[in-house]
PDB file of C-alpha atoms in Angstrom:
ATOM      1  CA  MET A   1      58.582  -3.210 134.081  1.00  0.00           C
ATOM      2  CA  ASN A   2      57.449  -6.039 136.269  1.00  0.00           C
ATOM      3  CA  PRO A   3      57.286  -9.747 134.748  1.00  0.00           C
ATOM      4  CA  ALA A   4      55.501 -10.899 137.949  1.00  0.00           C
ATOM      5  CA  VAL A   5      52.466  -8.820 137.065  1.00  0.00           C
ATOM      6  CA  ILE A   6      49.432 -11.164 136.218  1.00  0.00           C
ATOM      7  CA  PRO A   7      46.504  -9.335 134.373  1.00  0.00           C
ATOM      8  CA  LYS A   8      43.318  -9.717 135.590  1.00  0.00           C
ATOM      9  CA  ASN A   9      39.955  -9.951 133.772  1.00  0.00           C
ATOM     10  CA  ASN A  10      38.673  -6.655 134.572  1.00  0.00           C
ATOM     11  CA  ASP A  11      41.972  -4.979 133.362  1.00  0.00           C
ATOM     12  CA  PHE A  12      42.072  -3.226 129.915  1.00  0.00           C
ATOM     13  CA  GLU A  13      45.189  -4.869 128.167  1.00  0.00           C
ATOM     14  CA  ILE A  14      46.958  -3.444 125.287  1.00  0.00           C
ATOM     15  CA  VAL A  15      49.693  -6.054 123.800  1.00  0.00           C
ATOM     16  CA  PHE A  16      52.458  -5.280 121.537  1.00  0.00           C
ATOM     17  CA  ALA A  17      53.751  -8.072 119.074  1.00  0.00           C
ATOM     18  CA  GLY A  18      56.621  -7.979 116.676  1.00  0.00           C
ATOM     19  CA  ARG A  19      59.957  -9.039 115.433  1.00  0.00           C
ATOM     20  CA  SER A  20      62.830  -9.222 117.621  1.00  0.00           C
ATOM     21  CA  ASN A  21      64.323  -5.631 117.628  1.00  0.00           C
ATOM     22  CA  VAL A  22      61.615  -3.595 116.080  1.00  0.00           C
ATOM     23  CA  GLY A  23      61.364  -1.382 119.139  1.00  0.00           C
ATOM     24  CA  LYS A  24      58.355  -2.853 121.011  1.00  0.00           C
ATOM     25  CA  SER A  25      60.110  -2.388 124.318  1.00  0.00           C
ATOM     26  CA  SER A  26      60.908   1.255 123.604  1.00  0.00           C
ATOM     27  CA  ILE A  27      57.309   1.766 122.496  1.00  0.00           C
ATOM     28  CA  VAL A  28      56.002   0.315 125.861  1.00  0.00           C
ATOM     29  CA  ARG A  29      58.702   2.365 127.827  1.00  0.00           C
ATOM     30  CA  ALA A  30      57.589   5.577 125.826  1.00  0.00           C
ATOM     31  CA  LEU A  31      53.969   5.102 126.315  1.00  0.00           C
ATOM     32  CA  SER A  32      53.972   4.069 130.101  1.00  0.00           C
ATOM     33  CA  GLY A  33      56.879   6.498 131.109  1.00  0.00           C
ATOM     34  CA  ARG A  34      58.317   3.519 133.177  1.00  0.00           C
ATOM     35  CA  LYS A  35      61.855   2.289 133.020  1.00  0.00           C
ATOM     36  CA  VAL A  36      61.797  -1.031 131.065  1.00  0.00           C
ATOM     37  CA  LYS A  37      64.284  -3.593 129.687  1.00  0.00           C
ATOM     38  CA  VAL A  38      65.237  -2.481 126.230  1.00  0.00           C
ATOM     39  CA  GLY A  39      68.002  -4.544 124.710  1.00  0.00           C
ATOM     40  CA  LYS A  40      70.540  -3.811 121.811  1.00  0.00           C
ATOM     41  CA  ARG A  41      70.620  -7.339 121.005  1.00  0.00           C
ATOM     42  CA  PRO A  42      67.518  -9.264 119.368  1.00  0.00           C
ATOM     43  CA  GLY A  43      65.769 -11.408 121.609  1.00  0.00           C
ATOM     44  CA  VAL A  44      66.412  -9.957 124.840  1.00  0.00           C
ATOM     45  CA  THR A  45      62.559 -10.237 125.818  1.00  0.00           C
ATOM     46  CA  LEU A  46      61.762 -13.891 126.116  1.00  0.00           C
ATOM     47  CA  LYS A  47      58.372 -13.970 127.773  1.00  0.00           C
ATOM     48  CA  PRO A  48      55.550 -11.466 128.216  1.00  0.00           C
ATOM     49  CA  THR A  49      56.426  -8.688 130.505  1.00  0.00           C
ATOM     50  CA  HIS A  50      53.808  -6.110 131.621  1.00  0.00           C
ATOM     51  CA  VAL A  51      53.373  -2.578 132.902  1.00  0.00           C
ATOM     52  CA  LYS A  52      50.331  -1.935 135.155  1.00  0.00           C
ATOM     53  CA  LYS A  53      48.910   1.658 135.817  1.00  0.00           C
ATOM     54  CA  GLY A  54      45.586   1.201 137.555  1.00  0.00           C
ATOM     55  CA  GLU A  55      43.606  -1.334 135.591  1.00  0.00           C
ATOM     56  CA  LEU A  56      45.483  -0.532 132.359  1.00  0.00           C
ATOM     57  CA  VAL A  57      48.210  -3.096 131.501  1.00  0.00           C
ATOM     58  CA  ILE A  58      50.630  -2.870 128.492  1.00  0.00           C
ATOM     59  CA  THR A  59      52.151  -5.889 127.545  1.00  0.00           C
ATOM     60  CA  ASP A  60      55.286  -6.583 125.808  1.00  0.00           C
ATOM     61  CA  LEU A  61      55.235  -9.852 124.031  1.00  0.00           C
ATOM     62  CA  PRO A  62      58.568 -11.739 123.237  1.00  0.00           C
ATOM     63  CA  GLY A  63      60.009 -11.002 119.804  1.00  0.00           C
ATOM     64  CA  PHE A  64      59.652 -13.507 117.102  1.00  0.00           C
ATOM     65  CA  GLY A  65      62.077 -14.320 114.306  1.00  0.00           C
ATOM     66  CA  PHE A  66      65.796 -14.298 114.592  1.00  0.00           C
ATOM     67  CA  MET A  67      66.896 -14.032 118.360  1.00  0.00           C
ATOM     68  CA  ASN A  68      70.475 -13.828 119.428  1.00  0.00           C
ATOM     69  CA  GLY A  69      71.913 -17.120 120.891  1.00  0.00           C
ATOM     70  CA  VAL A  70      68.559 -18.597 120.618  1.00  0.00           C
ATOM     71  CA  LYS A  71      68.164 -21.945 118.957  1.00  0.00           C
ATOM     72  CA  GLU A  72      65.358 -22.533 116.342  1.00  0.00           C
ATOM     73  CA  ARG A  73      63.376 -25.055 118.413  1.00  0.00           C
ATOM     74  CA  LYS A  74      63.140 -22.243 121.289  1.00  0.00           C
ATOM     75  CA  GLN A  75      62.226 -19.864 118.748  1.00  0.00           C
ATOM     76  CA  ASP A  76      59.149 -22.058 117.800  1.00  0.00           C
ATOM     77  CA  ILE A  77      58.368 -22.429 121.723  1.00  0.00           C
ATOM     78  CA  VAL A  78      58.395 -18.613 121.819  1.00  0.00           C
ATOM     79  CA  LYS A  79      55.862 -18.348 119.161  1.00  0.00           C
ATOM     80  CA  ASP A  80      53.540 -20.990 120.344  1.00  0.00           C
ATOM     81  CA  LYS A  81      53.673 -19.087 123.798  1.00  0.00           C
ATOM     82  CA  ILE A  82      52.573 -16.013 121.985  1.00  0.00           C
ATOM     83  CA  VAL A  83      49.575 -17.463 120.281  1.00  0.00           C
ATOM     84  CA  ARG A  84      48.680 -19.490 123.546  1.00  0.00           C
ATOM     85  CA  TYR A  85      48.817 -16.178 125.646  1.00  0.00           C
ATOM     86  CA  ILE A  86      46.625 -14.333 123.031  1.00  0.00           C
ATOM     87  CA  GLU A  87      43.944 -17.234 123.165  1.00  0.00           C
ATOM     88  CA  GLU A  88      43.872 -17.552 126.892  1.00  0.00           C
ATOM     89  CA  GLY A  89      43.567 -13.815 127.399  1.00  0.00           C
ATOM     90  CA  ASN A  90      41.253 -13.107 124.522  1.00  0.00           C
ATOM     91  CA  GLN A  91      38.452 -11.922 126.745  1.00  0.00           C
ATOM     92  CA  ARG A  92      40.864  -9.388 128.677  1.00  0.00           C
ATOM     93  CA  ILE A  93      43.012  -8.189 125.828  1.00  0.00           C
ATOM     94  CA  ASN A  94      41.152  -4.957 124.325  1.00  0.00           C
ATOM     95  CA  ILE A  95      44.084  -3.784 121.950  1.00  0.00           C
ATOM     96  CA  ALA A  96      46.554  -5.800 120.091  1.00  0.00           C
ATOM     97  CA  ALA A  97      49.198  -4.303 117.673  1.00  0.00           C
ATOM     98  CA  ILE A  98      51.635  -5.566 115.504  1.00  0.00           C
ATOM     99  CA  VAL A  99      55.008  -3.524 115.371  1.00  0.00           C
ATOM    100  CA  VAL A 100      57.082  -3.527 112.273  1.00  0.00           C
ATOM    101  CA  ASP A 101      60.050  -1.693 110.971  1.00  0.00           C
ATOM    102  CA  ALA A 102      59.395   0.896 108.380  1.00  0.00           C
ATOM    103  CA  GLY A 103      62.573   0.206 106.398  1.00  0.00           C
ATOM    104  CA  SER A 104      62.894  -3.394 106.295  1.00  0.00           C
ATOM    105  CA  PHE A 105      59.229  -4.931 106.630  1.00  0.00           C
ATOM    106  CA  ALA A 106      58.367  -4.865 102.777  1.00  0.00           C
ATOM    107  CA  GLU A 107      61.842  -6.461 102.101  1.00  0.00           C
ATOM    108  CA  VAL A 108      61.468  -9.024 104.581  1.00  0.00           C
ATOM    109  CA  VAL A 109      57.916 -10.142 103.586  1.00  0.00           C
ATOM    110  CA  ASP A 110      58.885 -10.480  99.697  1.00  0.00           C
ATOM    111  CA  ARG A 111      61.997 -12.521 100.700  1.00  0.00           C
ATOM    112  CA  TRP A 112      59.775 -14.988 102.479  1.00  0.00           C
ATOM    113  CA  ASP A 113      57.158 -14.711  99.769  1.00  0.00           C
ATOM    114  CA  GLN A 114      59.777 -15.778  97.133  1.00  0.00           C
ATOM    115  CA  ARG A 115      60.384 -18.826  99.369  1.00  0.00           C
ATOM    116  CA  GLY A 116      56.779 -19.734  99.205  1.00  0.00           C
ATOM    117  CA  GLU A 117      56.659 -19.213 103.161  1.00  0.00           C
ATOM    118  CA  LEU A 118      54.324 -17.009 105.238  1.00  0.00           C
ATOM    119  CA  PRO A 119      56.382 -14.368 107.295  1.00  0.00           C
ATOM    120  CA  ILE A 120      55.685 -14.720 111.191  1.00  0.00           C
ATOM    121  CA  ASP A 121      54.538 -11.120 111.083  1.00  0.00           C
ATOM    122  CA  ILE A 122      51.662 -11.740 108.637  1.00  0.00           C
ATOM    123  CA  GLU A 123      50.898 -14.853 110.659  1.00  0.00           C
ATOM    124  CA  ILE A 124      50.630 -13.223 113.919  1.00  0.00           C
ATOM    125  CA  PHE A 125      48.710 -10.313 112.372  1.00  0.00           C
ATOM    126  CA  ASP A 126      45.957 -12.678 110.746  1.00  0.00           C
ATOM    127  CA  PHE A 127      45.844 -14.671 114.041  1.00  0.00           C
ATOM    128  CA  PHE A 128      44.863 -11.354 115.739  1.00  0.00           C
ATOM    129  CA  THR A 129      42.262 -10.458 113.147  1.00  0.00           C
ATOM    130  CA  GLU A 130      40.830 -14.172 113.548  1.00  0.00           C
ATOM    131  CA  MET A 131      40.601 -13.498 117.175  1.00  0.00           C
ATOM    132  CA  ASP A 132      38.466 -10.381 116.396  1.00  0.00           C
ATOM    133  CA  LEU A 133      40.837  -7.874 117.867  1.00  0.00           C
ATOM    134  CA  GLU A 134      41.171  -5.548 114.601  1.00  0.00           C
ATOM    135  CA  PRO A 135      44.946  -5.298 115.178  1.00  0.00           C
ATOM    136  CA  LEU A 136      46.768  -1.953 115.014  1.00  0.00           C
ATOM    137  CA  ILE A 137      49.645  -1.473 112.664  1.00  0.00           C
ATOM    138  CA  VAL A 138      52.461   0.387 114.417  1.00  0.00           C
ATOM    139  CA  VAL A 139      55.116   1.157 111.711  1.00  0.00           C
ATOM    140  CA  ASN A 140      58.153   2.225 113.859  1.00  0.00           C
ATOM    141  CA  LYS A 141      61.491   3.880 112.762  1.00  0.00           C
ATOM    142  CA  MET A 142      59.761   6.277 110.716  1.00  0.00           C
ATOM    143  CA  ASP A 143      62.442   8.882 111.134  1.00  0.00           C
ATOM    144  CA  LYS A 144      64.724   6.622 108.877  1.00  0.00           C
ATOM    145  CA  VAL A 145      62.275   7.071 105.799  1.00  0.00           C
ATOM    146  CA  LYS A 146      62.468  10.183 103.940  1.00  0.00           C
ATOM    147  CA  GLU A 147      59.506  12.367 103.799  1.00  0.00           C
ATOM    148  CA  GLU A 148      58.761  11.995 100.136  1.00  0.00           C
ATOM    149  CA  ASP A 149      58.894   8.186 100.476  1.00  0.00           C
ATOM    150  CA  LYS A 150      56.576   7.910 103.464  1.00  0.00           C
ATOM    151  CA  ASP A 151      53.116   7.357 101.874  1.00  0.00           C
ATOM    152  CA  ARG A 152      54.760   4.880  99.371  1.00  0.00           C
ATOM    153  CA  VAL A 153      56.455   2.810 102.485  1.00  0.00           C
ATOM    154  CA  LEU A 154      53.164   2.851 104.465  1.00  0.00           C
ATOM    155  CA  ASP A 155      51.048   1.806 101.453  1.00  0.00           C
ATOM    156  CA  ALA A 156      53.336  -1.114 100.752  1.00  0.00           C
ATOM    157  CA  ILE A 157      53.303  -2.291 104.480  1.00  0.00           C
ATOM    158  CA  ILE A 158      49.472  -2.276 104.769  1.00  0.00           C
ATOM    159  CA  GLU A 159      49.331  -3.913 101.138  1.00  0.00           C
ATOM    160  CA  ARG A 160      51.495  -6.849 102.399  1.00  0.00           C
ATOM    161  CA  LEU A 161      49.046  -7.211 105.676  1.00  0.00           C
ATOM    162  CA  GLY A 162      46.104  -7.758 103.245  1.00  0.00           C
ATOM    163  CA  LEU A 163      44.550  -4.015 103.572  1.00  0.00           C
ATOM    164  CA  PHE A 164      44.075  -1.972 100.669  1.00  0.00           C
ATOM    165  CA  PRO A 165      45.915   1.254 100.110  1.00  0.00           C
ATOM    166  CA  PRO A 166      46.147   4.175 100.331  1.00  0.00           C
ATOM    167  CA  TRP A 167      47.148   3.806 104.021  1.00  0.00           C
ATOM    168  CA  ARG A 168      45.224   6.966 105.234  1.00  0.00           C
ATOM    169  CA  GLN A 169      41.935   5.314 104.830  1.00  0.00           C
ATOM    170  CA  TRP A 170      43.047   3.189 107.589  1.00  0.00           C
ATOM    171  CA  ILE A 171      43.996   5.951 109.845  1.00  0.00           C
ATOM    172  CA  GLY A 172      42.375   4.435 112.796  1.00  0.00           C
ATOM    173  CA  ARG A 173      44.733   1.281 112.583  1.00  0.00           C
ATOM    174  CA  VAL A 174      47.910   2.363 111.403  1.00  0.00           C
ATOM    175  CA  ALA A 175      50.310   4.304 113.311  1.00  0.00           C
ATOM    176  CA  PRO A 176      53.457   5.712 111.899  1.00  0.00           C
ATOM    177  CA  ILE A 177      55.717   6.660 114.719  1.00  0.00           C
ATOM    178  CA  SER A 178      59.359   6.967 115.848  1.00  0.00           C
ATOM    179  CA  ALA A 179      59.937   5.474 119.311  1.00  0.00           C
ATOM    180  CA  LYS A 180      63.545   6.791 119.134  1.00  0.00           C
ATOM    181  CA  LYS A 181      62.682  10.446 118.632  1.00  0.00           C
ATOM    182  CA  GLY A 182      59.820  10.018 120.908  1.00  0.00           C
ATOM    183  CA  ASP A 183      57.009  10.725 118.513  1.00  0.00           C
ATOM    184  CA  LEU A 184      54.208   8.525 119.316  1.00  0.00           C
ATOM    185  CA  GLN A 185      51.414  10.974 118.783  1.00  0.00           C
ATOM    186  CA  ALA A 186      49.604   8.665 115.887  1.00  0.00           C
ATOM    187  CA  LEU A 187      49.693   5.619 118.208  1.00  0.00           C
ATOM    188  CA  ASN A 188      48.709   7.858 121.277  1.00  0.00           C
ATOM    189  CA  SER A 189      45.630   9.231 119.283  1.00  0.00           C
ATOM    190  CA  ILE A 190      44.579   5.626 118.281  1.00  0.00           C
ATOM    191  CA  LEU A 191      44.815   4.309 121.777  1.00  0.00           C
ATOM    192  CA  LYS A 192      42.819   7.031 123.184  1.00  0.00           C
ATOM    193  CA  LYS A 193      39.981   6.735 120.734  1.00  0.00           C
ATOM    194  CA  ARG A 194      39.822   2.912 121.461  1.00  0.00           C
ATOM    195  CA  ILE A 195      39.947   3.357 125.298  1.00  0.00           C
ATOM    196  CA  HIS A 196      37.241   5.940 124.933  1.00  0.00           C
ATOM    197  CA  SER A 197      35.047   3.625 122.595  1.00  0.00           C
ATOM    198  CA  ALA A 198      35.470   1.083 125.270  1.00  0.00           C
ATOM    199  CA  LYS A 199      34.051   3.359 127.909  1.00  0.00           C
ATOM    200  CA  ARG A 200      37.074   3.350 129.912  1.00  0.00           C
ATOM    201  CA  ASP A 201      37.878   7.036 130.148  1.00  0.00           C
ATOM    202  CA  SER A 202      39.223   6.639 133.570  1.00  0.00           C
ATOM    203  CA  LEU A 203      42.340   4.890 131.828  1.00  0.00           C
ATOM    204  CA  LEU A 204      43.298   7.912 129.395  1.00  0.00           C
ATOM    205  CA  LYS A 205      45.364   9.501 132.082  1.00  0.00           C
ATOM    206  CA  TYR A 206      47.618   6.513 131.892  1.00  0.00           C
ATOM    207  CA  ILE A 207      48.585   7.064 128.119  1.00  0.00           C
TER     208      ILE A 207
END
């Protein structure tokens, strides 16, 4: 992964956003086959980093929310940088994805809701939607969810993001995966369909 890569306007860019430690960097590593920086501590990635393969660019945006050893003011700055990056690259960014933790997302959202606050996850998801990016919902760590609970968990996640359950009606936008187990089939399928729809089939070999 090379932070010095600067995506160009003719590139096809896929961006991944999400809370610190939800597995974004692991997903980028699994998708690209490239060695990338993956940290055990939240908040290791503090600025956008990129993997470039031909005209395909996969971008790992900095994690928001809690970041180990990072003051609250700096966290706000990081969030502002994410928003600015999306605004400035809107014409170049083809696919945007919000990555969430299957086991904790609903609980985190409900906790914020009880305080009368809007979670950053939902804020960023809504921002992607306002930018007409039709964001994907990548639900990572599905290996930690019991088989009989999977539909219930996924329904709860999409409902909190403002979509109507059942989640299966959003099969083109919701990707239940386990980056740790190397199970990215649902995400790969969605990405390939979107690349094909964009008439960029020459990039399919990189996914």
